[in-house]
Amino acid sequence: MIFDNDGVLVDSERLANTILADLLTEAGLPYTFDEAVRDFMGGSMVSMRQQAEVKLGAPLPADLEDRYHQRLFDGFARLQPVPGVREVLDQLDAEGITYCLASSGTHRRIHTALTAVGFWERFEGRIYSSEDVQHGKPAPDLFLYAASSMGVKPTDCVVVEDSPLGVAAANAAGMKVFGFAAMTAEEKLASADAIFHQMTALPALIRVA
Ligand SMILES: [Mg+2]
């Protein structure tokens, strides 16, 4: 099992996209929360900058990522796990199903988030970041890197993702993918093998995978 982090393990997307929309607006590119979710959720800050600079027609402030992470990490003091995911991980542990994490976030962001919700020990040594590969999601690179590092064939992996970029990456990697449609509209995850809306529904999907 390969878990996405933001929006799947940690309930960070509302905070993250609010901050991002604010910073882009302050930089002269007016963005709402919903537009930030639509355009950037699930992607890396590297690809966010590339897309936003094309729209703006000018470079974004050089310190935008630093200010984003500063505000985000301040907010992570109140970060919560996605409801029900702790119980899912407990069940995977009990059943001996191996799992890891593959995120578009930086290693520092992943570490900060996992520590805040008490998940660090569960994933330590099994964490893969877009920083580790040349092309982040929606390219397959990150998931393929995670699978090879774990010594598992891509066709034996199941990805849990909440963003269209992540579902596309899993499709490209030839992996089965379950789309978590909690914050994301179901139709945007249509290329997933299954869609679920609450973490309590995940164990049943895993059993038939
Ligand atoms: Mg996500």
Tab-separated table of C-alpha atoms and ligand atoms in Angstrom:
chain	number	residue	atom	x	y	z
A	1	MET	CA	0.000	0.000	0.000
A	2	ILE	CA	1.353	3.400	-0.945
A	3	PHE	CA	-0.281	6.296	0.894
A	4	ASP	CA	-0.326	9.870	-0.265
A	5	ASN	CA	0.211	12.156	2.732
A	6	ASP	CA	-1.680	15.454	2.451
A	7	GLY	CA	-5.430	14.857	2.475
A	8	VAL	CA	-5.047	11.098	2.948
A	9	LEU	CA	-3.002	10.663	6.145
A	10	VAL	CA	-2.972	14.221	7.470
A	11	ASP	CA	-5.861	16.672	7.231
A	12	SER	CA	-3.740	19.491	5.807
A	13	GLU	CA	-5.288	20.494	2.483
A	14	ARG	CA	-7.691	23.159	3.777
A	15	LEU	CA	-4.877	24.948	5.581
A	16	ALA	CA	-2.302	24.472	2.794
A	17	ASN	CA	-4.503	25.738	-0.028
A	18	THR	CA	-5.779	28.697	2.014
A	19	ILE	CA	-2.173	29.776	2.609
A	20	LEU	CA	-1.207	29.205	-1.017
A	21	ALA	CA	-4.180	31.216	-2.340
A	22	ASP	CA	-3.297	34.077	0.044
A	23	LEU	CA	0.370	34.129	-0.990
A	24	LEU	CA	-0.395	34.053	-4.720
A	25	THR	CA	-2.952	36.834	-4.294
A	26	GLU	CA	-0.399	38.907	-2.342
A	27	ALA	CA	2.073	38.293	-5.200
A	28	GLY	CA	-0.340	39.819	-7.729
A	29	LEU	CA	-2.003	36.630	-8.981
A	30	PRO	CA	-5.502	36.604	-7.434
A	31	TYR	CA	-6.395	33.074	-6.339
A	32	THR	CA	-9.251	31.670	-4.279
A	33	PHE	CA	-9.048	28.596	-2.072
A	34	ASP	CA	-11.142	26.583	-4.555
A	35	GLU	CA	-8.899	27.602	-7.456
A	36	ALA	CA	-5.778	26.602	-5.530
A	37	VAL	CA	-7.325	23.184	-4.830
A	38	ARG	CA	-8.288	22.815	-8.496
A	39	ASP	CA	-4.888	23.782	-9.911
A	40	PHE	CA	-2.314	22.705	-7.353
A	41	MET	CA	-3.624	20.133	-4.863
A	42	GLY	CA	-1.445	17.025	-4.988
A	43	GLY	CA	1.400	18.677	-6.894
A	44	SER	CA	4.791	19.905	-5.752
A	45	MET	CA	5.706	23.523	-5.020
A	46	VAL	CA	8.142	23.288	-7.939
A	47	SER	CA	5.328	22.652	-10.410
A	48	MET	CA	3.073	25.178	-8.643
A	49	ARG	CA	5.703	27.890	-9.237
A	50	GLN	CA	6.117	26.913	-12.892
A	51	GLN	CA	2.354	27.085	-13.575
A	52	ALA	CA	1.734	30.239	-11.557
A	53	GLU	CA	4.590	32.120	-13.210
A	54	VAL	CA	3.164	31.319	-16.641
A	55	LYS	CA	-0.213	32.733	-15.539
A	56	LEU	CA	1.343	35.772	-13.880
A	57	GLY	CA	3.721	36.392	-16.761
A	58	ALA	CA	6.456	37.232	-14.251
A	59	PRO	CA	8.569	35.511	-11.595
A	60	LEU	CA	6.976	34.906	-8.182
A	61	PRO	CA	8.831	36.284	-5.143
A	62	ALA	CA	11.933	34.186	-4.451
A	63	ASP	CA	10.898	33.640	-0.817
A	64	LEU	CA	7.343	32.481	-1.553
A	65	GLU	CA	8.059	28.816	-0.731
A	66	ASP	CA	9.796	29.786	2.519
A	67	ARG	CA	6.858	31.933	3.594
A	68	TYR	CA	4.430	29.170	2.587
A	69	HIS	CA	6.226	26.575	4.694
A	70	GLN	CA	6.588	28.972	7.621
A	71	ARG	CA	2.831	29.636	7.730
A	72	LEU	CA	2.060	25.969	7.087
A	73	PHE	CA	4.321	24.670	9.850
A	74	ASP	CA	2.852	27.224	12.289
A	75	GLY	CA	-0.586	25.805	11.453
A	76	PHE	CA	0.644	22.207	11.769
A	77	ALA	CA	0.623	22.708	15.549
A	78	ARG	CA	-3.126	22.036	15.246
A	79	LEU	CA	-2.863	19.375	12.529
A	80	GLN	CA	-5.059	16.268	12.854
A	81	PRO	CA	-4.923	12.887	11.112
A	82	VAL	CA	-7.611	12.284	8.503
A	83	PRO	CA	-10.535	10.817	10.491
A	84	GLY	CA	-10.356	7.025	10.606
A	85	VAL	CA	-6.924	6.611	9.036
A	86	ARG	CA	-5.228	5.622	12.293
A	87	GLU	CA	-7.589	2.652	12.543
A	88	VAL	CA	-6.837	1.716	8.913
A	89	LEU	CA	-3.081	1.683	9.641
A	90	ASP	CA	-3.654	-0.379	12.801
A	91	GLN	CA	-5.548	-2.903	10.725
A	92	LEU	CA	-2.801	-3.078	8.071
A	93	ASP	CA	-0.253	-3.676	10.849
A	94	ALA	CA	-2.427	-6.431	12.309
A	95	GLU	CA	-2.810	-8.106	8.907
A	96	GLY	CA	0.894	-7.768	8.041
A	97	ILE	CA	0.251	-5.624	4.967
A	98	THR	CA	3.296	-3.498	4.119
A	99	TYR	CA	2.740	0.193	3.572
A	100	CYS	CA	4.763	3.318	2.801
A	101	LEU	CA	4.251	6.998	1.987
A	102	ALA	CA	4.826	8.878	-1.280
A	103	SER	CA	4.197	12.631	-1.189
A	104	SER	CA	4.649	15.690	-3.380
A	105	GLY	CA	5.730	17.529	-0.226
A	106	THR	CA	9.320	18.035	0.847
A	107	HIS	CA	10.891	15.653	3.379
A	108	ARG	CA	10.817	18.484	5.918
A	109	ARG	CA	7.100	19.026	5.386
A	110	ILE	CA	6.368	15.284	5.628
A	111	HIS	CA	8.425	14.966	8.812
A	112	THR	CA	6.748	17.980	10.400
A	113	ALA	CA	3.266	16.733	9.525
A	114	LEU	CA	3.813	13.121	10.608
A	115	THR	CA	5.390	14.209	13.879
A	116	ALA	CA	2.452	16.548	14.577
A	117	VAL	CA	-0.101	13.735	14.267
A	118	GLY	CA	2.034	11.007	15.893
A	119	PHE	CA	2.584	8.954	12.729
A	120	TRP	CA	6.349	9.444	12.343
A	121	GLU	CA	7.399	6.083	13.836
A	122	ARG	CA	4.922	4.239	11.632
A	123	PHE	CA	6.501	5.533	8.430
A	124	GLU	CA	10.137	6.285	9.278
A	125	GLY	CA	12.419	4.705	6.643
A	126	ARG	CA	9.476	4.246	4.257
A	127	ILE	CA	8.968	7.844	3.135
A	128	TYR	CA	9.390	9.009	-0.461
A	129	SER	CA	9.211	12.677	-1.509
A	130	SER	CA	9.021	14.476	-4.833
A	131	GLU	CA	12.475	15.767	-3.796
A	132	ASP	CA	13.796	12.239	-4.459
A	133	VAL	CA	12.838	12.121	-8.158
A	134	GLN	CA	13.214	14.327	-11.195
A	135	HIS	CA	9.528	14.445	-12.134
A	136	GLY	CA	6.827	14.625	-9.466
A	137	LYS	CA	3.159	13.610	-9.779
A	138	PRO	CA	1.447	13.254	-12.302
A	139	ALA	CA	4.601	11.509	-13.632
A	140	PRO	CA	4.915	7.896	-12.405
A	141	ASP	CA	8.475	8.402	-11.100
A	142	LEU	CA	7.704	8.840	-7.400
A	143	PHE	CA	5.461	5.781	-7.097
A	144	LEU	CA	7.888	3.634	-9.136
A	145	TYR	CA	10.744	4.802	-6.913
A	146	ALA	CA	8.734	3.944	-3.779
A	147	ALA	CA	7.896	0.467	-5.122
A	148	SER	CA	11.468	-0.355	-6.121
A	149	SER	CA	12.810	0.941	-2.795
A	150	MET	CA	10.309	-1.312	-0.993
A	151	GLY	CA	11.240	-4.242	-3.278
A	152	VAL	CA	7.672	-4.614	-4.599
A	153	LYS	CA	6.543	-4.902	-8.230
A	154	PRO	CA	4.358	-1.970	-9.396
A	155	THR	CA	1.545	-4.377	-10.282
A	156	ASP	CA	1.497	-5.575	-6.656
A	157	CYS	CA	1.058	-2.029	-5.294
A	158	VAL	CA	-2.141	-0.238	-4.354
A	159	VAL	CA	-2.039	3.564	-4.102
A	160	VAL	CA	-4.373	5.669	-1.953
A	161	GLU	CA	-4.725	9.178	-3.375
A	162	ASP	CA	-7.041	12.166	-3.033
A	163	SER	CA	-5.862	14.342	-5.949
A	164	PRO	CA	-6.297	14.018	-9.724
A	165	LEU	CA	-2.510	14.455	-10.108
A	166	GLY	CA	-1.867	11.546	-7.764
A	167	VAL	CA	-4.415	9.274	-9.433
A	168	ALA	CA	-2.842	10.087	-12.814
A	169	ALA	CA	0.615	9.242	-11.421
A	170	ALA	CA	-0.606	5.879	-10.116
A	171	ASN	CA	-2.272	5.108	-13.463
A	172	ALA	CA	0.976	5.959	-15.262
A	173	ALA	CA	2.921	3.701	-12.875
A	174	GLY	CA	0.621	0.771	-13.712
A	175	MET	CA	-0.619	0.544	-10.131
A	176	LYS	CA	-4.096	0.002	-8.764
A	177	VAL	CA	-5.379	3.227	-7.162
A	178	PHE	CA	-8.184	4.011	-4.726
A	179	GLY	CA	-9.457	7.592	-4.927
A	180	PHE	CA	-10.368	9.263	-1.634
A	181	ALA	CA	-13.126	11.715	-2.522
A	182	ALA	CA	-13.405	13.571	0.775
A	183	MET	CA	-12.393	17.025	-0.470
A	184	THR	CA	-12.095	16.193	-4.154
A	185	ALA	CA	-15.107	15.859	-6.453
A	186	GLU	CA	-15.677	12.220	-7.351
A	187	GLU	CA	-15.618	12.883	-11.109
A	188	LYS	CA	-12.090	14.320	-10.866
A	189	LEU	CA	-10.891	10.947	-9.570
A	190	ALA	CA	-12.777	8.995	-12.239
A	191	SER	CA	-9.680	7.147	-13.497
A	192	ALA	CA	-9.196	5.520	-10.086
A	193	ASP	CA	-10.014	1.802	-9.765
A	194	ALA	CA	-12.391	2.556	-6.904
A	195	ILE	CA	-13.665	5.668	-5.143
A	196	PHE	CA	-14.377	5.949	-1.426
A	197	HIS	CA	-15.552	8.831	0.738
A	198	GLN	CA	-14.658	7.786	4.272
A	199	MET	CA	-11.582	5.985	5.609
A	200	THR	CA	-13.798	3.381	7.264
A	201	ALA	CA	-14.577	2.087	3.742
A	202	LEU	CA	-10.911	1.507	2.820
A	203	PRO	CA	-10.257	-1.881	4.518
A	204	ALA	CA	-13.058	-3.530	2.507
A	205	LEU	CA	-11.543	-2.209	-0.737
A	206	ILE	CA	-8.098	-3.501	0.229
A	207	ARG	CA	-9.485	-6.963	0.912
A	208	VAL	CA	-10.784	-7.352	-2.661
A	209	ALA	CA	-7.708	-5.727	-4.297
B	1	MG	MG	-3.078	14.477	-1.387
